[in-house]
Structure formats: C-alpha cells, structure tokens
XYZ file of N, CA, C and O in Angstrom:
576
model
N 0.842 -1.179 0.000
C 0.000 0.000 0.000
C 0.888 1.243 0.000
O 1.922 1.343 0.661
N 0.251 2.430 -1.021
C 1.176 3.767 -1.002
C 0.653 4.848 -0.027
O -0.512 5.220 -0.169
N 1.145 5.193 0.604
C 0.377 6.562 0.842
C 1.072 7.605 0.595
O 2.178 7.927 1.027
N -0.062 8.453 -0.576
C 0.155 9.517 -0.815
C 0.132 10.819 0.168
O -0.092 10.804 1.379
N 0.446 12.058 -0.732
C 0.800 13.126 0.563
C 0.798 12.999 1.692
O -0.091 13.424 2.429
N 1.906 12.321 2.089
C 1.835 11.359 3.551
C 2.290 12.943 4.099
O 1.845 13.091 5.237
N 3.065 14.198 3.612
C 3.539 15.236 4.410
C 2.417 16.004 4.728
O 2.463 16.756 5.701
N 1.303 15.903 3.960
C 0.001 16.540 4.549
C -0.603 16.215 5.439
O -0.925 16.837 6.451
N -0.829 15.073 5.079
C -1.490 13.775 6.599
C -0.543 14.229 8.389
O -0.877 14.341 9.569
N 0.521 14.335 7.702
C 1.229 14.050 9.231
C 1.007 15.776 9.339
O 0.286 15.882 10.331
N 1.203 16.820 8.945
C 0.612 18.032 9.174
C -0.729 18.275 9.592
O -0.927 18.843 10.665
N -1.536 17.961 8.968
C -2.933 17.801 9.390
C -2.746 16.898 10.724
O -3.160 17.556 11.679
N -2.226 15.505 11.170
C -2.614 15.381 12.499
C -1.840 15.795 13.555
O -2.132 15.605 14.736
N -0.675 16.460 13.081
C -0.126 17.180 14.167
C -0.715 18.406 14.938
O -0.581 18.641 16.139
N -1.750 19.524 13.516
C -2.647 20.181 13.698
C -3.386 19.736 15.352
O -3.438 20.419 16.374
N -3.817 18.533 15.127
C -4.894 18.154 15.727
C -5.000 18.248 17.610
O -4.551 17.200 18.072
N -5.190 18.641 18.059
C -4.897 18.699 19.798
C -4.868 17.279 20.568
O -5.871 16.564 20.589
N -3.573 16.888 21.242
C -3.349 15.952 21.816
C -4.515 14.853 22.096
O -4.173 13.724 22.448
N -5.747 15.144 21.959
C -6.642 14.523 23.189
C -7.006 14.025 21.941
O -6.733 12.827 21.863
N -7.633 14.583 20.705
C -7.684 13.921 19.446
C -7.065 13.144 18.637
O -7.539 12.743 17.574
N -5.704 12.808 19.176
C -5.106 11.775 18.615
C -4.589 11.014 19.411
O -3.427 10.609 19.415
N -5.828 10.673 20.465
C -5.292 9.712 21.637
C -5.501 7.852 20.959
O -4.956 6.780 21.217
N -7.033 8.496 19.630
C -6.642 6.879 19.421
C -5.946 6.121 18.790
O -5.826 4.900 18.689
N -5.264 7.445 18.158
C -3.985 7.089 16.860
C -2.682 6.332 17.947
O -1.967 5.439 17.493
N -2.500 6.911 19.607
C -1.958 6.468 20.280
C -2.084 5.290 20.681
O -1.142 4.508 20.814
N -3.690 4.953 21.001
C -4.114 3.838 21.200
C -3.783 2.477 20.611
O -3.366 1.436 21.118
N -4.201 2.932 19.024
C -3.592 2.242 18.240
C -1.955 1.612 18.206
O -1.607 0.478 18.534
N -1.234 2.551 17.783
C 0.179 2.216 17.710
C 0.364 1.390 18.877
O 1.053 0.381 18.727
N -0.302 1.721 20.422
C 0.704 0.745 21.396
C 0.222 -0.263 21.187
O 0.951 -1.248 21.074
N -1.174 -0.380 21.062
C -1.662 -1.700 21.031
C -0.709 -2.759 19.758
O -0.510 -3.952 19.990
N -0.235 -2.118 18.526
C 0.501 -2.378 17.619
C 1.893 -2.887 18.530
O 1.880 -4.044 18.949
N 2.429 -2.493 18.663
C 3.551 -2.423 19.405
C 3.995 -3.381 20.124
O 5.062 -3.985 20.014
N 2.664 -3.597 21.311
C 2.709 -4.486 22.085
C 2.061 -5.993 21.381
O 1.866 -7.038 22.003
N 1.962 -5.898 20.811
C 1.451 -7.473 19.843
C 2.544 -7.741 19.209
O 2.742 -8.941 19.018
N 3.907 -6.470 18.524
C 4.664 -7.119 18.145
C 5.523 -7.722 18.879
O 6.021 -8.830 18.675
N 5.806 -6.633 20.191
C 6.493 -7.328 20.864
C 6.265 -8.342 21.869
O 7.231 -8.478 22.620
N 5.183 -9.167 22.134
C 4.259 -10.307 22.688
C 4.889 -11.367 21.668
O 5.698 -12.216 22.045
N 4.399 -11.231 20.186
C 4.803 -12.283 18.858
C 6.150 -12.189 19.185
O 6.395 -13.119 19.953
N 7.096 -11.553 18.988
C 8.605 -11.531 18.572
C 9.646 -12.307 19.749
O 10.811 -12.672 19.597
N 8.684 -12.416 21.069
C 8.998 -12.831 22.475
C 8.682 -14.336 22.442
O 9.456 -15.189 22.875
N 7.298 -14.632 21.808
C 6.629 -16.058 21.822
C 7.375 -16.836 21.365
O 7.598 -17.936 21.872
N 8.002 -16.317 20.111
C 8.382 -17.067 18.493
C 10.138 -17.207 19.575
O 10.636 -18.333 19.579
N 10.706 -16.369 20.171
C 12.263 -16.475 20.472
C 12.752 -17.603 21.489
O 13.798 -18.252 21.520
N 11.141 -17.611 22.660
C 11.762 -18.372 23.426
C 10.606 -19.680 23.781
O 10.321 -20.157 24.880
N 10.000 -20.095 22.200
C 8.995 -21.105 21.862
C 9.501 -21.579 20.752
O 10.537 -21.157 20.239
N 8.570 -22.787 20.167
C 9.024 -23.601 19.392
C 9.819 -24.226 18.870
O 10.864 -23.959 19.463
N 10.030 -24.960 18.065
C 11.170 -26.150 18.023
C 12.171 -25.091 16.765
O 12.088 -24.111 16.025
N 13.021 -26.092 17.199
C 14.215 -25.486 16.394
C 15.182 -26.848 15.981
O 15.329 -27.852 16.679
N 15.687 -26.625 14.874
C 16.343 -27.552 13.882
C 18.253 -27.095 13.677
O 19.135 -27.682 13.050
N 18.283 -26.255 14.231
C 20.035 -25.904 14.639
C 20.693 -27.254 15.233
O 20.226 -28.374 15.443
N 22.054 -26.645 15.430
C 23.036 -27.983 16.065
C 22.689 -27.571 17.453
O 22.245 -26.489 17.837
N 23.016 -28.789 18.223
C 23.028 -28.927 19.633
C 24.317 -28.930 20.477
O 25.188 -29.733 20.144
N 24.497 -28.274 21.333
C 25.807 -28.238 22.023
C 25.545 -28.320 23.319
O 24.409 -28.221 23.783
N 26.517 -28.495 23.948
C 26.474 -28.433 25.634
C 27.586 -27.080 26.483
O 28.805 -27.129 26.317
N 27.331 -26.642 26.824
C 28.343 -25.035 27.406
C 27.736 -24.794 29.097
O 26.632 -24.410 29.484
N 28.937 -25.187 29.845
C 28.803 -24.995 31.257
C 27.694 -26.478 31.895
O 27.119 -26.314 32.971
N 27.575 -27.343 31.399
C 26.464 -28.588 31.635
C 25.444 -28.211 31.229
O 24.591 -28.432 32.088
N 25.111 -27.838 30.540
C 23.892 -27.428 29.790
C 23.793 -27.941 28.157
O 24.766 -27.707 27.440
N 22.787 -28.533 27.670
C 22.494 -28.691 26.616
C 21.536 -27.658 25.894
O 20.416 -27.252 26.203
N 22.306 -27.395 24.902
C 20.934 -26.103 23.716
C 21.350 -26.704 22.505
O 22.369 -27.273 22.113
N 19.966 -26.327 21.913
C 19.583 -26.998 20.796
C 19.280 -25.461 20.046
O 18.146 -25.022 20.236
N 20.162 -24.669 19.260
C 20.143 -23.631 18.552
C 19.618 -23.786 16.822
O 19.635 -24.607 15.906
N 19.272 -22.722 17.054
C 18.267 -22.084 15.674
C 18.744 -22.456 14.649
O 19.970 -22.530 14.717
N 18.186 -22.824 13.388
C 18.764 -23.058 11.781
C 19.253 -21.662 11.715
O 19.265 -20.856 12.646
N 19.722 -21.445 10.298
C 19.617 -20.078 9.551
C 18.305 -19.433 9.145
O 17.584 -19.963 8.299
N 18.097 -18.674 9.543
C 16.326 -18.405 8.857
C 15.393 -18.334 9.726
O 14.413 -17.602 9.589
N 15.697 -19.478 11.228
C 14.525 -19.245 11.640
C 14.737 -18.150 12.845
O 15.802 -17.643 13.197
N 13.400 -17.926 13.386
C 13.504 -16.984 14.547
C 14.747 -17.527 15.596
O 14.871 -18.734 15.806
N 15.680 -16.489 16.251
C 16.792 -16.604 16.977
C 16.370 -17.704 18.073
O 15.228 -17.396 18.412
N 16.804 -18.910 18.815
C 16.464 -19.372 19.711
C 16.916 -18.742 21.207
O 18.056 -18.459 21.577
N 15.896 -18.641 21.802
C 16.894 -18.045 23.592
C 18.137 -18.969 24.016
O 18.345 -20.129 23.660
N 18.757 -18.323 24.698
C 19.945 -19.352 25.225
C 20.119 -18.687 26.931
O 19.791 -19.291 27.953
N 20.532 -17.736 26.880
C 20.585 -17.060 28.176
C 19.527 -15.717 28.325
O 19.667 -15.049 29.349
N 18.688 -15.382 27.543
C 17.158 -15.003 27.345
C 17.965 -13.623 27.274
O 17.419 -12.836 28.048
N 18.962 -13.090 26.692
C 19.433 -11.446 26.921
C 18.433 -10.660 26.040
O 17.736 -9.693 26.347
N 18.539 -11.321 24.869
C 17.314 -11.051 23.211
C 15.922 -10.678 23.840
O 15.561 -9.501 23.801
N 15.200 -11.551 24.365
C 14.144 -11.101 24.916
C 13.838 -10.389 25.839
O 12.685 -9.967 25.753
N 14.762 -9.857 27.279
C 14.768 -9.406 28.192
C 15.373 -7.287 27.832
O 15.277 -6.358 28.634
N 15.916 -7.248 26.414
C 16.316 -6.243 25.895
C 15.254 -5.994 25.081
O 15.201 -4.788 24.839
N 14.228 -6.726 24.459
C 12.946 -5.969 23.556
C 11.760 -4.710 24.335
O 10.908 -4.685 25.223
N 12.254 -3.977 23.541
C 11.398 -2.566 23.912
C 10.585 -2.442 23.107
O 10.573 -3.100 22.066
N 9.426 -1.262 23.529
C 8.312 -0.440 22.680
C 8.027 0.655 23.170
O 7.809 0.566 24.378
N 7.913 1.851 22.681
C 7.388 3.016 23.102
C 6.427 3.725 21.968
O 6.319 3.362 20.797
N 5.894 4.599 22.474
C 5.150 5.214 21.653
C 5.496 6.962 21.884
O 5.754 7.484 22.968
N 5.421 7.624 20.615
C 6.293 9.023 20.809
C 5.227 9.680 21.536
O 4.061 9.316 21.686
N 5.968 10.957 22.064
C 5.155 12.073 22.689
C 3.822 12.675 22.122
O 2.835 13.048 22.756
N 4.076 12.678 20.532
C 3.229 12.946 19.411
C 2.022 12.531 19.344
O 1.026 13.092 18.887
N 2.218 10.973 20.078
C 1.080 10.243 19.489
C 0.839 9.851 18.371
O -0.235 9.477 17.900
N 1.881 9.927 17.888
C 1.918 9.684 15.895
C 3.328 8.666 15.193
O 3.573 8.135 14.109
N 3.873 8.768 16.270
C 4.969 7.778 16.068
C 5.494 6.623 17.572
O 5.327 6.781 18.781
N 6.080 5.630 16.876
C 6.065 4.338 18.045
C 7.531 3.644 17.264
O 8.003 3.677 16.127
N 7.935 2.992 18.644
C 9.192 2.363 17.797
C 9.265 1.034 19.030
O 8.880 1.089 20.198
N 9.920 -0.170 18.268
C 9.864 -1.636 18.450
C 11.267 -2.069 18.168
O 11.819 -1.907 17.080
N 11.892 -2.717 19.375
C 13.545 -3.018 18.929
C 13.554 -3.831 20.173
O 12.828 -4.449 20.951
N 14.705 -3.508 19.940
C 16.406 -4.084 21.084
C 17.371 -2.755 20.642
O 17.432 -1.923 19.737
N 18.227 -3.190 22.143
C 19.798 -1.825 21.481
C 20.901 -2.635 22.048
O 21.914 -2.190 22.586
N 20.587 -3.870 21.865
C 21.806 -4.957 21.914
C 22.190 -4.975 20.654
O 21.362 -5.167 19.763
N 23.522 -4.774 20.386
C 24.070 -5.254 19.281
C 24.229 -6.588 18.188
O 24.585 -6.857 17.041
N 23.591 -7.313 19.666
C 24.264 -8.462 18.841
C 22.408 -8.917 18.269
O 22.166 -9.604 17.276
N 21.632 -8.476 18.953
C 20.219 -8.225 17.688
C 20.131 -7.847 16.463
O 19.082 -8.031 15.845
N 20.976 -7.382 16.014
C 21.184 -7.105 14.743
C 22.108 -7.860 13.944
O 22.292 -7.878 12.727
N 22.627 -8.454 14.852
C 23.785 -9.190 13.921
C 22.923 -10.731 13.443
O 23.432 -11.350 12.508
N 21.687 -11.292 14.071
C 20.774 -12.641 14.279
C 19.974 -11.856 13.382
O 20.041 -12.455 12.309
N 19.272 -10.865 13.245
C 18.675 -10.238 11.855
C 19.244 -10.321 10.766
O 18.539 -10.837 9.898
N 20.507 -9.942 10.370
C 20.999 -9.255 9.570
C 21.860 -10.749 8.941
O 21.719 -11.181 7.797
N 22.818 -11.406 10.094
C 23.585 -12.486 9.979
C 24.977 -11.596 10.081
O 25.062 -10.430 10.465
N 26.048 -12.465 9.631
C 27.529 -11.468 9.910
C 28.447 -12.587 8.605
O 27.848 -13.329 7.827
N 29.824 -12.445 8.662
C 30.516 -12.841 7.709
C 30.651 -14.253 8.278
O 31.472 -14.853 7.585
N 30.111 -15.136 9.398
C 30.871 -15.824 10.002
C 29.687 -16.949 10.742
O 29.860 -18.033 11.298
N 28.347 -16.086 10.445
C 26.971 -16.175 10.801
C 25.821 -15.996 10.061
O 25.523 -14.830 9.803
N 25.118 -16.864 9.665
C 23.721 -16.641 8.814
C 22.794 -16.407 9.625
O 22.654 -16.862 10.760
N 21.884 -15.408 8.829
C 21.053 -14.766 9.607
C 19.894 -15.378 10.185
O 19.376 -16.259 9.499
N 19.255 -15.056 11.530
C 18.597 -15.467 12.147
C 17.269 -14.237 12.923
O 17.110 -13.666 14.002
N 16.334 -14.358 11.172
C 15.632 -12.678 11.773
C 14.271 -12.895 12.663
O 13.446 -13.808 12.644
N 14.343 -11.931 13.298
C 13.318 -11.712 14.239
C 12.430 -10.263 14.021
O 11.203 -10.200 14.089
N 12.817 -9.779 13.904
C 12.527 -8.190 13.540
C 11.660 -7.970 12.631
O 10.659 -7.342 12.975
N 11.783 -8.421 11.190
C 11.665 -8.105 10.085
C 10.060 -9.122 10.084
O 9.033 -8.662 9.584
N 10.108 -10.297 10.626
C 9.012 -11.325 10.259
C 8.167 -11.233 11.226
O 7.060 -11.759 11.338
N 8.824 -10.429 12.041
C 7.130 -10.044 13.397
C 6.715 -8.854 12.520
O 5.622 -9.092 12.005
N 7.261 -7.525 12.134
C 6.868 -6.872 11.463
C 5.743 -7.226 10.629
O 4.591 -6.794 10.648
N 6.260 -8.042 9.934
C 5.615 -8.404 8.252
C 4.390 -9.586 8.801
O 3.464 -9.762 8.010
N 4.370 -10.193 9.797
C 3.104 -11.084 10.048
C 2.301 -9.874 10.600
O 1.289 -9.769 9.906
N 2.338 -8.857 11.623
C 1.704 -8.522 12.002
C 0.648 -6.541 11.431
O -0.379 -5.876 11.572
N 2.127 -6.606 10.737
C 1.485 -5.574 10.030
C 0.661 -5.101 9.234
O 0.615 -3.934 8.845
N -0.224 -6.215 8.866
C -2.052 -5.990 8.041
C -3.114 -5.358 8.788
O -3.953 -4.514 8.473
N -2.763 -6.239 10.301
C -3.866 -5.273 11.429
C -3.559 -4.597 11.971
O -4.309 -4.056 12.783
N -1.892 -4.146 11.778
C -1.533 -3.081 12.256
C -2.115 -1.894 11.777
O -2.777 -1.105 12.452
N -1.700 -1.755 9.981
C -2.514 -1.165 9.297
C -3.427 -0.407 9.447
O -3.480 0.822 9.408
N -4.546 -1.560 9.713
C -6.042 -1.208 9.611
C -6.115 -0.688 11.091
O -6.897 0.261 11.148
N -5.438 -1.062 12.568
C -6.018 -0.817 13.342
C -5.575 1.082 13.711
O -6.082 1.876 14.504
N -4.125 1.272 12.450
C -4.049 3.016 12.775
C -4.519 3.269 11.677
O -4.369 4.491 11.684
N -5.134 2.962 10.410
C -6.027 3.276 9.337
C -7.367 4.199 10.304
O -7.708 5.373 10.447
N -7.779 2.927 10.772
C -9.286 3.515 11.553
C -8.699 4.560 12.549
O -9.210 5.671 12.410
N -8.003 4.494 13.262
C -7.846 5.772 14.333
C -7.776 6.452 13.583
O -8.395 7.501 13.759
N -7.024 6.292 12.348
C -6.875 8.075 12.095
C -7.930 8.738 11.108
O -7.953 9.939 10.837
N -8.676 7.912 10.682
C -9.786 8.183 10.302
C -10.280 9.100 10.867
O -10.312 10.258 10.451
N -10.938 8.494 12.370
C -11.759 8.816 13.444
C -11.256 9.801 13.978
O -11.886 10.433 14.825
N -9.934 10.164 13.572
C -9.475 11.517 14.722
C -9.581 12.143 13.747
O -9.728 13.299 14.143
N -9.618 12.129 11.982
C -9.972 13.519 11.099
C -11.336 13.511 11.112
O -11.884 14.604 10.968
N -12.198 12.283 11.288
C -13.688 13.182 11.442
C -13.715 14.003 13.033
O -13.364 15.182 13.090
N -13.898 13.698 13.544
C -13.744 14.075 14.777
C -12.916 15.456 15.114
O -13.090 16.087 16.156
N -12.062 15.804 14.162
C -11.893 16.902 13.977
C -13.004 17.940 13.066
O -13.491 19.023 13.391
N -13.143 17.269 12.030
C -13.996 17.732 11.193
C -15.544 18.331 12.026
O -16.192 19.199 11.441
N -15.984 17.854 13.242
C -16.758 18.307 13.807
C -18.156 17.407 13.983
O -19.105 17.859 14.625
C-alpha cells in the first residue's frame, strides 16, 4: 500500500490537539505491544532444527539459519522494547543490543537469524487497519 501526501497527513494530524489523537496512540501501542508479545513467543517457543551443544552442563539446541533466533541465556528477549512518541503519531519496536542485529541481519561468520523483520511483516495488516481507523476517526472528529 502507497500513501500519498503522507507530508500533509502528518501536518494535518499534528494540527490536531493531543486529546484527538489519543486513538492514533491507542492504536500504535496496542501495535507495538502485539509485536512485541509475537517476537517474544516465536524467540523463546518452538522447536528449532540448529546444532546442539552443551556449554557450562547445559544442553541447547540452537536455531537453523532463517529461523527466529532461539533463547539461550534469554538477553534477546529481556532487551525488547516499545514506546510510543510524545506525538502520538509515532512508536518504535527493537532491542539496542548489538548483537540483535547481527541474528537479523547475519555477519561474515553467521547466517542470519531474523526476528525483527518477520514479526513486522506477520503482524502488520492489522496493524494497518487498526491506525487506518484511528486516524480516520481523529480527522472526522476533527472535522466536527
């Protein structure tokens, strides 16, 4: 999907007084927090087809290439954030561990193992629709 004069849109709801774009807020966290619920489920659930090793008496059974990162000492999941901006118009979904990006991305030495990109992309249809409709509702609602 394109959106056009997206610089008008975000002018027009910046226009708009805080309290009117509480559900555009609404929206995004609720967004937010589903990705980061999915991106948590998928890291430290389901089976995984990687090699198995043992480190300190412990046995792990680590991730293929491709699939979601497996937990090992849970740092990946215990570093996933979400916020939503002051604006009410913008929200952001991560980690600021480094080495999260390197299990996304992969490295010269490492195939990649994304997490980021495929919670995004499963969840972003109702993401969509669910700040489609807020912001609908906050330009009628302006409109009077």
């Amino acid at each position: 999907m394109t959106v056009r004069n997206t610089g008008r849109l975000i002018r027009k709801l910046q226009a708009l007084p805080l309290d009117a774009r509480a559900g555009i807020g609404r929206a995004l966290t609720v967004s937010v927090v589903e990705m980061d619920a999915h991106a948590k489920t998928r890291i430290q659930g389901g089976g995984r087809s990687g090699r198995t090793y043992r480190r300190r008496g412990v046995t792990h059974q680590a991730s293929a290439p491709g699939e979601f990162p497996k937990t090992d000492r849970g740092q990946l999941v215990a570093s996933l954030f979400f916020r939503v901006g002051g604006d009410r118009l913008s929200a952001m979904f991560g980690t600021a561990l480094l080495y999260g990006r390197y299990l996304e991305y992969g490295t010269s030495r490492m195939a990649a193992r994304p997490w980021l990109r495929p919670t995004f992309r499963t969840l972003e249809p109702q993401a969509r629709q669910r700040i489609r409709d807020a912001v609908q509702a906050a330009l009628r609602a302006a409109r009077g």
